[in-house]
Amino acid sequence: MKQYYRVADLIVEMDTFGRTLKQAEPYLIPEEKESDIRIFSVWDDLREIQPQLSDDDCEYLTTGASFYYQLANFDGLLLHSSAVIMDGKAYLFSAPCGTGKSTHTSLWIKAFGEDRVQLLNDDKPALRCIDGKWYAYGTPWSGKYDKNVNARAPLAGICVLRRGEVNKIEPYGGFSAVHALLEQTTRLKTPDYMEKMLELLDKLITAVPVWRMECNMELDAARLSHRVMSGESEK
Amino acid sequence: MKLKSGFVLREVAGSCVVVPTGAELDFNGMISLNETGKTIWNCLENDTDVDAVIAVILSEYDTDEATARTAVEGFIEKLRKHGFLEE
């Protein structure tokens, strides 16, 4: 059945099933006349290419891909990262799979408590630029464990993580920062889309502080990234 | 010779970045160009040859022909290796 959702302040029309239907439930809204994004289910196409995946996983992956692809039409993009909200601001930790994004944000929750830190989206937060300001959003597509909240917060910083013995954080810029972020977003083979992606990345990196951090799995890692990214160390 | 079609070039946060797109370009990375690289790249967007590119470099930069030739030939060789050029 076709239903309407509000995701990243956009009206989304989707007819889905299984895990996707369940994870999207908190985003349900009453029927609307028009929608910004229409998601057509193509899970069976993916299933043909990747027969090892379940119908449910195919649905989840293709609906997510369709959403994030269309997000570009609304000055938005996906950044593969674990995102938290703390004191009303969003902080994103990005890295290739297996680096420990979720571990780092779970350290934030441990260090500062669940009433101060909320896990916004553990894998695929949506980012949007609205009137020159960047916001991070929870979405129904948030990785294996469905960890997301239907909320938004102004984006205060993005940190690219790498594992290390000693905790160290520094501003990140130039080509390697652009490269690191482009690797963690949606990439398509069409020139128009990539043109738009680069335009959005340019806006994002210009407006939002980007950091690079080497971190271990101690609570001190969370304390350090929070102190630097929130600007507390300057006070 | 000229660049194949499908490259997207853009200034991103102060860096000149090129991303290959389209089915023809089998390259997943992205390219960073410095000032000289960008000048050579722009020349190669239209059909040209090595000597014509060197002439552009000599007119825009304070350098001698031998240095310009080494830079241009080296750069073009890299592009050729990745299969970015139509000969």
Short mmCIF file of C-alpha atoms in Angstrom, two decimals:
data_model
loop_
_atom_site.label_atom_id
_atom_site.label_comp_id
_atom_site.label_asym_id
_atom_site.label_seq_id
_atom_site.Cartn_x
_atom_site.Cartn_y
_atom_site.Cartn_z
CA MET A 1 0.00 0.00 0.00
CA LYS A 2 1.26 3.45 -0.91
CA GLN A 3 2.00 5.53 2.20
CA TYR A 4 3.40 8.96 2.96
CA TYR A 5 6.36 9.78 5.15
CA ARG A 6 8.21 12.90 6.19
CA VAL A 7 11.94 12.30 5.96
CA ALA A 8 14.54 15.09 6.06
CA ASP A 9 11.68 17.63 5.87
CA LEU A 10 10.53 16.15 2.56
CA ILE A 11 7.33 14.33 1.73
CA VAL A 12 8.19 10.83 0.62
CA GLU A 13 5.78 8.47 -1.13
CA MET A 14 6.64 4.80 -0.76
CA ASP A 15 4.98 1.40 -1.03
CA THR A 16 7.21 -0.98 0.87
CA PHE A 17 7.29 -4.09 3.04
CA GLY A 18 9.15 -5.94 5.76
CA ARG A 19 12.01 -4.28 7.54
CA THR A 20 11.77 -1.06 5.51
CA LEU A 21 8.06 -0.70 6.33
CA LYS A 22 8.79 -1.24 10.01
CA GLN A 23 11.80 1.10 10.17
CA ALA A 24 9.86 3.82 8.34
CA GLU A 25 6.92 3.71 10.75
CA PRO A 26 8.09 6.62 12.97
CA TYR A 27 8.20 8.79 9.83
CA LEU A 28 4.58 8.11 8.72
CA ILE A 29 2.34 11.09 8.01
CA PRO A 30 -1.29 11.33 6.82
CA GLU A 31 -1.90 11.15 3.09
CA GLU A 32 -0.64 14.13 1.09
CA LYS A 33 -1.69 15.44 -2.32
CA GLU A 34 1.82 15.76 -3.63
CA SER A 35 5.19 14.34 -2.75
CA ASP A 36 8.78 15.56 -3.10
CA ILE A 37 10.27 12.10 -3.46
CA ARG A 38 8.61 8.99 -4.89
CA ILE A 39 10.28 5.70 -4.18
CA PHE A 40 9.51 2.86 -6.53
CA SER A 41 10.34 -0.57 -5.30
CA VAL A 42 12.91 -2.33 -7.49
CA TRP A 43 14.06 -4.96 -5.01
CA ASP A 44 13.61 -7.76 -7.57
CA ASP A 45 16.15 -6.10 -9.93
CA LEU A 46 18.80 -6.14 -7.21
CA ARG A 47 17.86 -9.65 -6.24
CA GLU A 48 18.77 -10.84 -9.73
CA ILE A 49 22.26 -9.32 -9.46
CA GLN A 50 22.82 -10.31 -5.82
CA PRO A 51 21.01 -13.62 -5.29
CA GLN A 52 22.61 -14.10 -1.86
CA LEU A 53 20.58 -11.19 -0.44
CA SER A 54 17.10 -11.67 1.01
CA ASP A 55 14.04 -9.93 -0.53
CA ASP A 56 13.89 -7.82 2.61
CA ASP A 57 17.52 -6.66 2.37
CA CYS A 58 17.10 -5.90 -1.34
CA GLU A 59 14.05 -3.76 -0.58
CA TYR A 60 15.89 -1.92 2.18
CA LEU A 61 18.93 -1.22 -0.01
CA THR A 62 17.05 -0.14 -3.14
CA THR A 63 14.56 2.11 -1.33
CA GLY A 64 17.44 3.74 0.55
CA ALA A 65 19.44 4.24 -2.65
CA SER A 66 16.41 5.77 -4.35
CA PHE A 67 15.81 8.17 -1.44
CA TYR A 68 19.42 9.38 -1.20
CA TYR A 69 19.73 9.71 -4.95
CA GLN A 70 16.67 11.99 -5.14
CA LEU A 71 17.82 13.95 -2.10
CA ALA A 72 20.29 15.77 -4.39
CA ASN A 73 17.30 17.56 -5.97
CA PHE A 74 16.70 19.20 -2.60
CA ASP A 75 20.27 20.26 -1.80
CA GLY A 76 20.85 17.13 0.20
CA LEU A 77 23.19 14.20 0.33
CA LEU A 78 24.01 11.06 2.21
CA LEU A 79 27.14 10.88 4.29
CA HIS A 80 27.97 7.36 5.34
CA SER A 81 28.61 8.01 9.02
CA SER A 82 27.40 7.57 12.56
CA ALA A 83 25.62 10.73 13.72
CA VAL A 84 24.77 11.96 17.21
CA ILE A 85 22.90 14.96 18.58
CA MET A 86 24.34 16.54 21.67
CA ASP A 87 23.09 19.77 23.27
CA GLY A 88 20.99 20.44 20.16
CA LYS A 89 23.79 20.05 17.62
CA ALA A 90 24.67 17.20 15.28
CA TYR A 91 28.13 15.64 15.03
CA LEU A 92 29.03 13.14 12.31
CA PHE A 93 31.74 10.50 12.34
CA SER A 94 32.59 9.14 8.92
CA ALA A 95 34.95 6.37 7.84
CA PRO A 96 35.07 3.28 5.65
CA CYS A 97 33.21 0.22 6.99
CA GLY A 98 34.82 -1.48 9.95
CA THR A 99 36.79 1.52 11.21
CA GLY A 100 34.68 2.02 14.32
CA LYS A 101 32.21 4.84 13.62
CA SER A 102 29.51 3.26 15.77
CA THR A 103 32.04 2.43 18.46
CA HIS A 104 33.04 6.08 18.65
CA THR A 105 29.48 7.41 18.92
CA SER A 106 28.68 4.75 21.55
CA LEU A 107 31.64 6.17 23.50
CA TRP A 108 29.98 9.60 23.31
CA ILE A 109 26.83 8.12 24.85
CA LYS A 110 28.89 6.44 27.57
CA ALA A 111 30.94 9.55 28.30
CA PHE A 112 28.12 12.10 28.37
CA GLY A 113 25.00 10.06 29.12
CA GLU A 114 21.87 9.10 27.22
CA ASP A 115 19.96 12.19 28.28
CA ARG A 116 22.54 14.44 26.62
CA VAL A 117 23.49 12.34 23.60
CA GLN A 118 21.06 10.84 21.09
CA LEU A 119 22.06 8.53 18.27
CA LEU A 120 20.52 10.33 15.27
CA ASN A 121 21.45 7.77 12.62
CA ASP A 122 24.06 5.08 13.01
CA ASP A 123 24.93 4.64 9.34
CA LYS A 124 23.28 6.90 6.78
CA PRO A 125 22.19 10.32 8.04
CA ALA A 126 20.77 12.69 5.45
CA LEU A 127 22.32 16.15 5.22
CA ARG A 128 20.51 19.14 3.77
CA CYS A 129 21.43 22.73 3.13
CA ILE A 130 18.45 24.96 3.89
CA ASP A 131 18.84 28.74 3.54
CA GLY A 132 22.61 28.37 3.71
CA LYS A 133 22.58 26.26 6.88
CA TRP A 134 23.36 22.54 7.05
CA TYR A 135 21.20 20.12 9.00
CA ALA A 136 21.58 16.42 9.76
CA TYR A 137 18.53 14.15 9.86
CA GLY A 138 17.62 10.72 11.07
CA THR A 139 16.14 8.51 8.33
CA PRO A 140 14.58 5.02 8.19
CA TRP A 141 17.80 3.79 6.58
CA SER A 142 20.32 3.49 9.36
CA GLY A 143 22.19 0.23 9.07
CA LYS A 144 21.88 -3.22 10.51
CA TYR A 145 20.34 -2.36 13.87
CA ASP A 146 17.74 0.27 12.96
CA LYS A 147 19.33 2.91 15.18
CA ASN A 148 17.82 6.26 14.27
CA VAL A 149 15.50 8.93 15.57
CA ASN A 150 13.15 11.06 13.52
CA ALA A 151 14.84 14.36 14.35
CA ARG A 152 17.04 17.04 12.88
CA ALA A 153 19.79 19.26 14.25
CA PRO A 154 22.15 21.90 12.86
CA LEU A 155 25.36 20.22 11.76
CA ALA A 156 28.24 21.33 13.99
CA GLY A 157 31.03 19.20 12.56
CA ILE A 158 32.14 16.19 10.55
CA CYS A 159 35.04 14.02 11.63
CA VAL A 160 36.78 11.42 9.47
CA LEU A 161 38.02 8.63 11.73
CA ARG A 162 41.01 6.38 11.55
CA ARG A 163 42.09 3.85 14.12
CA GLY A 164 45.15 4.71 16.15
CA GLU A 165 46.86 4.01 19.43
CA VAL A 166 46.91 7.60 20.60
CA ASN A 167 44.00 10.03 20.23
CA LYS A 168 44.74 12.94 17.95
CA ILE A 169 42.41 15.36 16.13
CA GLU A 170 43.18 18.12 13.65
CA PRO A 171 41.39 20.25 11.05
CA TYR A 172 41.03 18.45 7.72
CA GLY A 173 40.98 20.23 4.39
CA GLY A 174 42.15 20.27 0.82
CA PHE A 175 41.86 17.53 -1.72
CA SER A 176 42.20 14.62 0.69
CA ALA A 177 39.21 15.84 2.73
CA VAL A 178 37.12 16.20 -0.43
CA HIS A 179 38.20 12.71 -1.47
CA ALA A 180 37.43 11.16 1.93
CA LEU A 181 33.91 12.63 1.96
CA LEU A 182 33.12 11.84 -1.67
CA GLU A 183 34.05 8.22 -0.99
CA GLN A 184 31.37 8.09 1.72
CA THR A 185 28.49 9.48 -0.28
CA THR A 186 26.37 8.34 -3.23
CA ARG A 187 28.31 8.07 -6.43
CA LEU A 188 26.66 7.66 -9.80
CA LYS A 189 28.08 7.42 -13.27
CA THR A 190 26.10 10.37 -14.64
CA PRO A 191 27.89 13.71 -15.15
CA ASP A 192 24.89 15.82 -14.03
CA TYR A 193 24.63 13.96 -10.75
CA MET A 194 28.36 14.16 -9.98
CA GLU A 195 28.34 17.85 -10.87
CA LYS A 196 25.61 18.34 -8.27
CA MET A 197 27.47 16.18 -5.69
CA LEU A 198 30.66 18.21 -6.07
CA GLU A 199 28.68 21.44 -5.79
CA LEU A 200 27.07 20.19 -2.56
CA LEU A 201 30.40 18.97 -1.15
CA ASP A 202 31.91 22.37 -1.88
CA LYS A 203 29.09 24.07 0.03
CA LEU A 204 29.32 21.56 2.86
CA ILE A 205 33.08 21.75 3.40
CA THR A 206 33.00 25.54 3.16
CA ALA A 207 30.24 25.88 5.76
CA VAL A 208 30.88 23.03 8.21
CA PRO A 209 34.17 22.33 10.03
CA VAL A 210 35.76 19.04 8.95
CA TRP A 211 38.21 17.18 11.19
CA ARG A 212 40.45 14.17 10.92
CA MET A 213 40.98 12.01 13.95
CA GLU A 214 43.05 9.05 14.95
CA CYS A 215 41.35 7.36 17.85
CA ASN A 216 41.38 4.36 20.13
CA MET A 217 38.38 2.86 21.92
CA GLU A 218 38.80 4.60 25.27
CA LEU A 219 36.36 7.14 26.68
CA ASP A 220 39.07 9.78 26.32
CA ALA A 221 38.66 9.53 22.54
CA ALA A 222 35.04 10.75 22.87
CA ARG A 223 36.01 13.46 25.33
CA LEU A 224 38.67 14.77 22.95
CA SER A 225 36.51 14.82 19.81
CA HIS A 226 33.67 16.46 21.72
CA ARG A 227 35.89 19.11 23.28
CA VAL A 228 37.43 20.09 19.95
CA MET A 229 34.37 19.76 17.71
CA SER A 230 31.99 21.60 20.04
CA GLY A 231 34.47 24.46 20.40
CA GLU A 232 34.71 23.97 24.14
CA SER A 233 38.49 23.84 24.02
CA GLU A 234 38.50 27.46 22.85
CA LYS A 235 36.58 28.74 25.83
CA MET B 1 44.41 13.81 -29.11
CA LYS B 2 41.79 14.88 -26.58
CA LEU B 3 40.18 13.82 -23.32
CA LYS B 4 37.38 11.30 -23.49
CA SER B 5 33.98 12.66 -22.54
CA GLY B 6 32.47 12.12 -19.10
CA PHE B 7 34.88 14.00 -16.85
CA VAL B 8 33.42 16.46 -14.38
CA LEU B 9 35.84 19.17 -13.30
CA ARG B 10 35.04 21.48 -10.42
CA GLU B 11 36.62 23.63 -7.78
CA VAL B 12 35.71 22.05 -4.41
CA ALA B 13 36.73 23.82 -1.22
CA GLY B 14 39.77 25.33 -2.91
CA SER B 15 40.94 22.18 -4.70
CA CYS B 16 40.51 21.49 -8.39
CA VAL B 17 38.86 18.10 -8.58
CA VAL B 18 38.05 15.83 -11.53
CA VAL B 19 35.61 12.93 -11.28
CA PRO B 20 35.22 10.45 -14.13
CA THR B 21 31.64 9.49 -15.02
CA GLY B 22 29.89 7.55 -17.75
CA ALA B 23 30.25 3.94 -18.86
CA GLU B 24 33.36 4.57 -20.93
CA LEU B 25 35.63 5.55 -18.03
CA ASP B 26 36.54 2.60 -15.87
CA PHE B 27 38.14 4.56 -13.04
CA ASN B 28 36.69 4.77 -9.57
CA GLY B 29 38.94 7.33 -7.97
CA MET B 30 39.13 11.04 -8.37
CA ILE B 31 41.84 13.34 -9.62
CA SER B 32 43.35 16.43 -8.08
CA LEU B 33 44.83 19.05 -10.40
CA ASN B 34 47.27 21.81 -9.54
CA GLU B 35 47.37 25.08 -11.52
CA THR B 36 49.54 23.68 -14.32
CA GLY B 37 47.58 20.44 -14.40
CA LYS B 38 44.38 22.39 -14.80
CA THR B 39 45.81 24.41 -17.69
CA ILE B 40 46.94 21.24 -19.49
CA TRP B 41 43.58 19.59 -18.76
CA ASN B 42 41.69 22.54 -20.25
CA CYS B 43 43.82 22.34 -23.41
CA LEU B 44 43.02 18.65 -23.77
CA GLU B 45 39.28 19.23 -23.65
CA ASN B 46 39.57 20.05 -27.33
CA ASP B 47 41.55 18.14 -29.93
CA THR B 48 45.21 19.18 -29.69
CA ASP B 49 48.82 17.92 -29.70
CA VAL B 50 51.80 18.06 -27.35
CA ASP B 51 53.45 21.05 -29.03
CA ALA B 52 50.28 23.12 -28.90
CA VAL B 53 49.89 22.39 -25.18
CA ILE B 54 53.53 23.35 -24.54
CA ALA B 55 52.95 26.61 -26.38
CA VAL B 56 50.04 27.41 -24.04
CA ILE B 57 52.14 26.61 -20.96
CA LEU B 58 54.98 28.83 -22.21
CA SER B 59 52.59 31.71 -22.79
CA GLU B 60 50.99 31.43 -19.34
CA TYR B 61 53.90 30.51 -17.09
CA ASP B 62 57.38 31.87 -16.62
CA THR B 63 59.30 28.74 -17.61
CA ASP B 64 61.60 27.40 -20.34
CA GLU B 65 60.66 24.99 -23.09
CA ALA B 66 62.56 21.96 -21.72
CA THR B 67 60.80 22.20 -18.33
CA ALA B 68 57.43 22.72 -19.98
CA ARG B 69 57.98 19.74 -22.28
CA THR B 70 58.90 17.43 -19.37
CA ALA B 71 55.81 18.53 -17.43
CA VAL B 72 53.39 18.26 -20.34
CA GLU B 73 54.70 14.93 -21.62
CA GLY B 74 54.73 13.45 -18.12
CA PHE B 75 51.17 14.57 -17.46
CA ILE B 76 49.86 13.33 -20.81
CA GLU B 77 51.61 9.98 -20.31
CA LYS B 78 49.76 9.55 -17.00
CA LEU B 79 46.43 10.31 -18.64
CA ARG B 80 47.21 7.89 -21.45
CA LYS B 81 48.09 5.11 -18.99
CA HIS B 82 44.70 5.44 -17.34
CA GLY B 83 42.97 5.38 -20.72
CA PHE B 84 41.62 8.92 -20.41
CA LEU B 85 42.64 10.03 -23.93
CA GLU B 86 41.24 9.61 -27.40
CA GLU B 87 44.18 9.57 -29.80
#
